[in-house]
Tab-separated table of C-alpha atoms in Angstrom:
chain	number	residue	atom	x	y	z
A	2	MET	CA	0.025	-0.679	-22.080
A	3	LYS	CA	-3.433	0.408	-23.226
A	4	SER	CA	-6.356	-1.157	-21.364
A	5	MET	CA	-7.931	-2.456	-24.657
A	6	SER	CA	-4.956	-4.799	-25.037
A	7	ALA	CA	-4.696	-5.873	-21.427
A	8	ARG	CA	-5.694	-9.536	-20.677
A	9	LEU	CA	-6.772	-10.485	-17.242
A	10	LEU	CA	-7.504	-13.866	-15.687
A	11	VAL	CA	-9.786	-13.786	-12.710
A	12	VAL	CA	-9.586	-16.921	-10.537
A	13	GLU	CA	-12.712	-16.854	-8.237
A	14	ASP	CA	-15.150	-19.664	-7.332
A	15	GLU	CA	-17.968	-17.401	-6.029
A	16	ALA	CA	-20.059	-17.049	-9.125
A	17	HIS	CA	-21.674	-13.735	-8.304
A	18	LEU	CA	-18.331	-12.140	-7.331
A	19	ALA	CA	-16.571	-13.538	-10.437
A	20	ALA	CA	-19.354	-12.205	-12.658
A	21	GLY	CA	-19.187	-8.780	-11.006
A	22	LEU	CA	-15.475	-8.608	-11.348
A	23	LYS	CA	-15.585	-9.665	-14.960
A	24	LEU	CA	-18.264	-7.093	-15.840
A	25	ASN	CA	-16.482	-4.163	-14.139
A	26	LEU	CA	-13.084	-5.016	-15.476
A	27	GLU	CA	-14.540	-5.306	-18.963
A	28	LEU	CA	-16.212	-1.885	-18.594
A	29	GLU	CA	-12.665	-0.598	-18.033
A	30	GLY	CA	-11.774	-1.995	-21.409
A	31	TYR	CA	-9.842	-5.147	-20.363
A	32	GLN	CA	-10.217	-8.567	-21.964
A	33	VAL	CA	-11.205	-10.801	-19.059
A	34	GLU	CA	-11.648	-14.543	-18.527
A	35	VAL	CA	-12.740	-16.369	-15.433
A	36	ALA	CA	-11.440	-19.611	-13.922
A	37	THR	CA	-13.299	-21.123	-10.967
A	38	THR	CA	-10.669	-23.616	-9.755
A	39	ALA	CA	-6.907	-23.697	-9.396
A	40	ARG	CA	-6.757	-26.605	-11.877
A	41	GLU	CA	-8.500	-24.553	-14.495
A	42	ALA	CA	-6.371	-21.535	-13.848
A	43	ALA	CA	-3.171	-23.587	-14.104
A	44	ALA	CA	-4.291	-25.022	-17.483
A	45	ARG	CA	-4.888	-21.495	-18.822
A	46	LEU	CA	-1.565	-20.301	-17.452
A	47	LEU	CA	0.358	-22.953	-19.489
A	48	ASP	CA	0.665	-19.958	-21.903
A	49	PRO	CA	1.698	-17.247	-19.400
A	50	ASP	CA	2.464	-14.726	-22.142
A	51	ARG	CA	-1.286	-14.672	-22.857
A	52	TRP	CA	-1.973	-12.757	-19.611
A	53	ASP	CA	-1.060	-9.386	-18.225
A	54	THR	CA	-2.398	-9.729	-14.731
A	55	LEU	CA	-3.888	-12.564	-12.605
A	56	VAL	CA	-6.539	-11.642	-10.021
A	57	LEU	CA	-6.387	-14.641	-7.681
A	58	ASP	CA	-8.712	-15.567	-4.773
A	59	VAL	CA	-7.123	-17.442	-1.930
A	60	MET	CA	-10.113	-19.726	-1.055
A	61	LEU	CA	-10.535	-22.078	-3.943
A	62	PRO	CA	-12.234	-25.477	-3.932
A	63	ASP	CA	-9.244	-27.600	-4.971
A	64	LEU	CA	-6.054	-25.717	-3.972
A	65	ASP	CA	-5.622	-22.542	-2.061
A	66	GLY	CA	-4.402	-19.482	-3.897
A	67	PHE	CA	-1.197	-19.293	-1.810
A	68	GLU	CA	-0.073	-22.652	-3.035
A	69	LEU	CA	-1.152	-22.053	-6.632
A	70	CYS	CA	0.908	-18.840	-6.617
A	71	ARG	CA	3.841	-20.589	-5.169
A	72	ARG	CA	3.759	-23.313	-7.773
A	73	LEU	CA	3.435	-20.903	-10.603
A	74	ARG	CA	6.572	-18.978	-9.402
A	75	GLU	CA	8.535	-22.188	-8.876
A	76	ALA	CA	7.532	-23.206	-12.425
A	77	GLY	CA	8.952	-19.968	-13.838
A	78	THR	CA	5.625	-18.210	-14.428
A	79	PHE	CA	5.854	-14.590	-13.385
A	80	VAL	CA	2.499	-13.079	-14.433
A	81	PRO	CA	1.752	-10.275	-11.958
A	82	VAL	CA	-0.581	-11.543	-9.237
A	83	ILE	CA	-3.134	-9.585	-7.165
A	84	MET	CA	-4.400	-11.813	-4.382
A	85	LEU	CA	-7.912	-11.569	-3.021
A	86	THR	CA	-8.782	-13.030	0.432
A	87	ALA	CA	-11.299	-12.735	3.227
A	88	ARG	CA	-8.387	-13.209	5.671
A	89	SER	CA	-7.184	-9.959	7.162
A	90	ALA	CA	-4.546	-11.217	9.589
A	91	ALA	CA	-1.105	-9.716	8.999
A	92	GLN	CA	0.442	-13.217	8.685
A	93	ASP	CA	-1.881	-14.091	5.843
A	94	ARG	CA	-0.828	-10.950	3.965
A	95	VAL	CA	2.846	-11.867	4.513
A	96	THR	CA	2.087	-15.404	3.353
A	97	GLY	CA	0.660	-14.175	0.133
A	98	LEU	CA	3.611	-11.934	-0.550
A	99	GLU	CA	6.014	-14.702	0.359
A	100	ALA	CA	4.216	-17.029	-2.094
A	101	GLY	CA	5.127	-14.564	-4.873
A	102	ALA	CA	2.011	-12.347	-5.078
A	103	ASP	CA	2.661	-8.819	-6.129
A	104	ASP	CA	-0.251	-7.184	-4.278
A	105	TYR	CA	-2.830	-8.251	-1.772
A	106	LEU	CA	-6.485	-7.102	-1.255
A	107	VAL	CA	-8.789	-8.048	1.621
A	108	LYS	CA	-12.464	-8.762	1.057
A	109	PRO	CA	-14.775	-6.905	1.243
A	110	PHE	CA	-12.875	-4.313	-0.931
A	111	GLU	CA	-13.948	-1.245	-2.795
A	112	LEU	CA	-14.206	-1.803	-6.518
A	113	GLY	CA	-12.281	1.436	-7.100
A	114	GLU	CA	-9.384	0.187	-5.124
A	115	LEU	CA	-9.158	-3.055	-7.126
A	116	LEU	CA	-9.323	-1.166	-10.371
A	117	ALA	CA	-6.504	1.143	-9.122
A	118	ARG	CA	-4.374	-1.956	-8.205
A	119	VAL	CA	-4.916	-3.432	-11.714
A	120	ARG	CA	-3.970	-0.142	-13.378
A	121	SER	CA	-0.854	-0.076	-11.254
A	122	MET	CA	0.166	-3.574	-12.451
A	123	LEU	CA	-0.375	-2.770	-16.029
A	124	ARG	CA	1.604	0.520	-15.812
A	125	ARG	CA	4.473	-1.432	-14.236
A	126	ARG	CA	4.472	-3.950	-17.101
A	127	ALA	CA	4.333	-1.126	-19.635
A	128	TRP	CA	7.399	0.419	-17.855
A	129	GLU	CA	9.217	-2.873	-18.007
A	130	THR	CA	8.713	-3.357	-21.777
A	131	GLY	CA	9.799	0.228	-22.456
A	132	GLY	CA	6.337	1.634	-23.096
A	133	GLU	CA	6.588	4.575	-20.694
A	134	ARG	CA	10.314	5.387	-20.530
A	135	ALA	CA	13.651	4.457	-21.925
A	136	ARG	CA	15.015	1.215	-20.553
A	137	PRO	CA	17.876	1.572	-18.020
A	138	ALA	CA	20.926	-0.683	-18.008
A	139	ALA	CA	20.178	-4.336	-18.247
A	140	LEU	CA	22.988	-5.617	-16.075
A	141	LEU	CA	23.634	-5.215	-12.381
A	142	GLU	CA	26.311	-6.759	-10.203
A	143	PHE	CA	26.836	-6.344	-6.450
A	144	GLY	CA	28.350	-8.626	-3.862
A	145	ARG	CA	27.717	-12.238	-4.931
A	146	VAL	CA	24.816	-11.169	-7.246
A	147	GLN	CA	24.636	-10.876	-11.010
A	148	VAL	CA	21.207	-9.676	-12.537
A	149	ASN	CA	20.233	-9.501	-16.122
A	150	PHE	CA	17.034	-7.498	-16.200
A	151	ASP	CA	16.283	-8.231	-19.808
A	152	SER	CA	16.533	-12.047	-19.513
A	153	HIS	CA	15.347	-12.191	-15.853
A	154	GLU	CA	18.318	-14.227	-15.024
A	155	VAL	CA	19.504	-13.736	-11.396
A	156	ARG	CA	22.522	-15.548	-9.918
A	157	VAL	CA	23.664	-15.583	-6.348
A	158	ALA	CA	27.167	-17.008	-5.919
A	159	GLY	CA	26.697	-18.509	-9.332
A	160	VAL	CA	23.419	-20.254	-8.495
A	161	MET	CA	20.338	-19.282	-10.593
A	162	THR	CA	17.352	-18.000	-8.611
A	163	LYS	CA	13.997	-16.557	-9.632
A	164	LEU	CA	12.448	-13.204	-8.895
A	165	THR	CA	8.894	-11.977	-9.437
A	166	GLN	CA	8.367	-8.997	-11.780
A	167	LEU	CA	7.747	-6.690	-8.833
A	168	GLU	CA	10.874	-7.889	-7.080
A	169	LEU	CA	12.876	-7.139	-10.286
A	170	ASP	CA	11.200	-3.690	-10.658
A	171	LEU	CA	12.125	-2.809	-7.076
A	172	LEU	CA	15.728	-4.025	-7.509
A	173	ARG	CA	16.004	-2.054	-10.716
A	174	TYR	CA	14.766	1.114	-9.061
A	175	PHE	CA	17.320	0.664	-6.233
A	176	SER	CA	20.039	0.098	-8.778
A	177	LEU	CA	19.227	3.420	-10.565
A	178	HIS	CA	19.758	5.304	-7.239
A	179	PRO	CA	22.689	3.630	-5.448
A	180	GLY	CA	23.507	5.219	-2.091
A	181	ARG	CA	20.489	7.510	-2.067
A	182	VAL	CA	17.973	7.153	0.777
A	183	LEU	CA	14.607	6.313	-0.757
A	184	ALA	CA	11.498	6.958	1.226
A	185	ARG	CA	8.819	4.268	1.322
A	186	GLU	CA	6.303	6.736	-0.210
A	187	GLU	CA	8.724	7.258	-3.209
A	188	LEU	CA	9.107	3.553	-3.713
A	189	LEU	CA	5.293	3.010	-3.609
A	190	GLU	CA	4.913	5.780	-6.194
A	191	LYS	CA	7.674	4.938	-8.520
A	192	VAL	CA	7.653	1.076	-8.300
A	193	TRP	CA	4.118	0.240	-7.312
A	194	LYS	CA	2.720	3.341	-9.158
A	195	LEU	CA	0.611	4.135	-6.097
A	196	ARG	CA	0.450	7.763	-5.113
A	197	ASN	CA	-0.494	8.776	-1.544
A	198	TYR	CA	-1.064	5.051	-0.592
A	199	PRO	CA	-1.113	4.818	3.181
A	200	ASN	CA	0.188	1.239	3.642
A	201	THR	CA	3.968	1.487	3.551
A	202	ARG	CA	4.255	-1.921	5.224
A	203	THR	CA	4.217	-3.387	1.690
A	204	VAL	CA	7.569	-1.914	1.042
A	205	ASP	CA	9.015	-3.389	4.171
A	206	ASN	CA	7.747	-6.918	3.202
A	207	PHE	CA	9.434	-6.687	-0.177
A	208	LEU	CA	12.671	-5.387	1.313
A	209	GLY	CA	12.654	-8.358	3.542
A	210	ARG	CA	12.360	-10.652	0.513
A	211	LEU	CA	15.247	-8.965	-1.259
A	212	ARG	CA	17.365	-9.283	1.867
A	213	ARG	CA	16.615	-13.011	2.215
A	214	ARG	CA	17.521	-13.605	-1.406
A	215	PHE	CA	20.697	-11.522	-1.586
A	216	GLU	CA	22.223	-10.766	1.800
A	217	GLU	CA	24.674	-13.201	3.339
A	218	ASP	CA	23.059	-12.348	6.707
A	219	PRO	CA	19.586	-10.826	6.262
A	220	GLN	CA	19.593	-9.664	9.850
A	221	GLN	CA	22.805	-7.634	9.229
A	222	PRO	CA	22.250	-6.342	5.646
A	223	HIS	CA	25.120	-4.635	3.777
A	224	HIS	CA	23.305	-3.936	0.504
A	225	PHE	CA	19.695	-3.095	1.401
A	226	VAL	CA	20.197	-0.843	4.405
A	227	SER	CA	17.427	0.764	6.606
A	228	VAL	CA	17.729	4.430	7.517
A	229	ARG	CA	15.678	4.963	10.586
A	230	GLY	CA	12.759	7.343	10.024
A	231	ALA	CA	13.761	7.956	6.447
A	232	GLY	CA	13.489	4.736	4.290
A	233	TYR	CA	16.083	2.426	2.624
A	234	LYS	CA	19.247	2.775	0.542
A	235	PHE	CA	20.933	0.424	-1.791
A	236	VAL	CA	24.723	-0.075	-1.276
A	237	PRO	CA	26.197	-2.034	-4.136
A	238	ASP	CA	29.708	-2.445	-2.664
């Protein structure tokens, strides 16, 4: 996806920060709009196909970003979300990821890091639509799970469930390498498009999400298996 065609919605109520983000993202060639409340953001997201990435602040005047993200996911809106917050506690980061965010950045942050995260999101969407490589097989079945990557339909024991785009991307990458141990660094590079990124805890959080969704007993996983000191492997059967 070329930056000139990428459309970003920044949801931030601090006027000076919103203006700075808008200016710097536009200098990168993105089309950027700003919403200052969750209500305004939700109205613009009624047409989710209009947006390529959502930059979402947690502290909003009417509804916090965690809850807005959760409601968007429950409504079937899966625009990639980068969450911004002044909270640095580990539990807050986990809360953001559990709400359906694809990435999480703590204020104050370096502008260059935010721009790198946005580029990562856009590369991932380009990959998903076939812009960077041939599309792999669209169907996956393992255990009680059936996945159609094209339609984003996921069923567990026949019951439909929803995944975020990043969860689907991670699951797809595992499906392309069954039985092979995948290091966290490889997953960050191939799925998140982040090279030499030091925070591998992000991968652990997302593996936990896949286990909770798909394993009969997430504490004793059969499909998403940890290999101590090496990473994770996907065991379909």
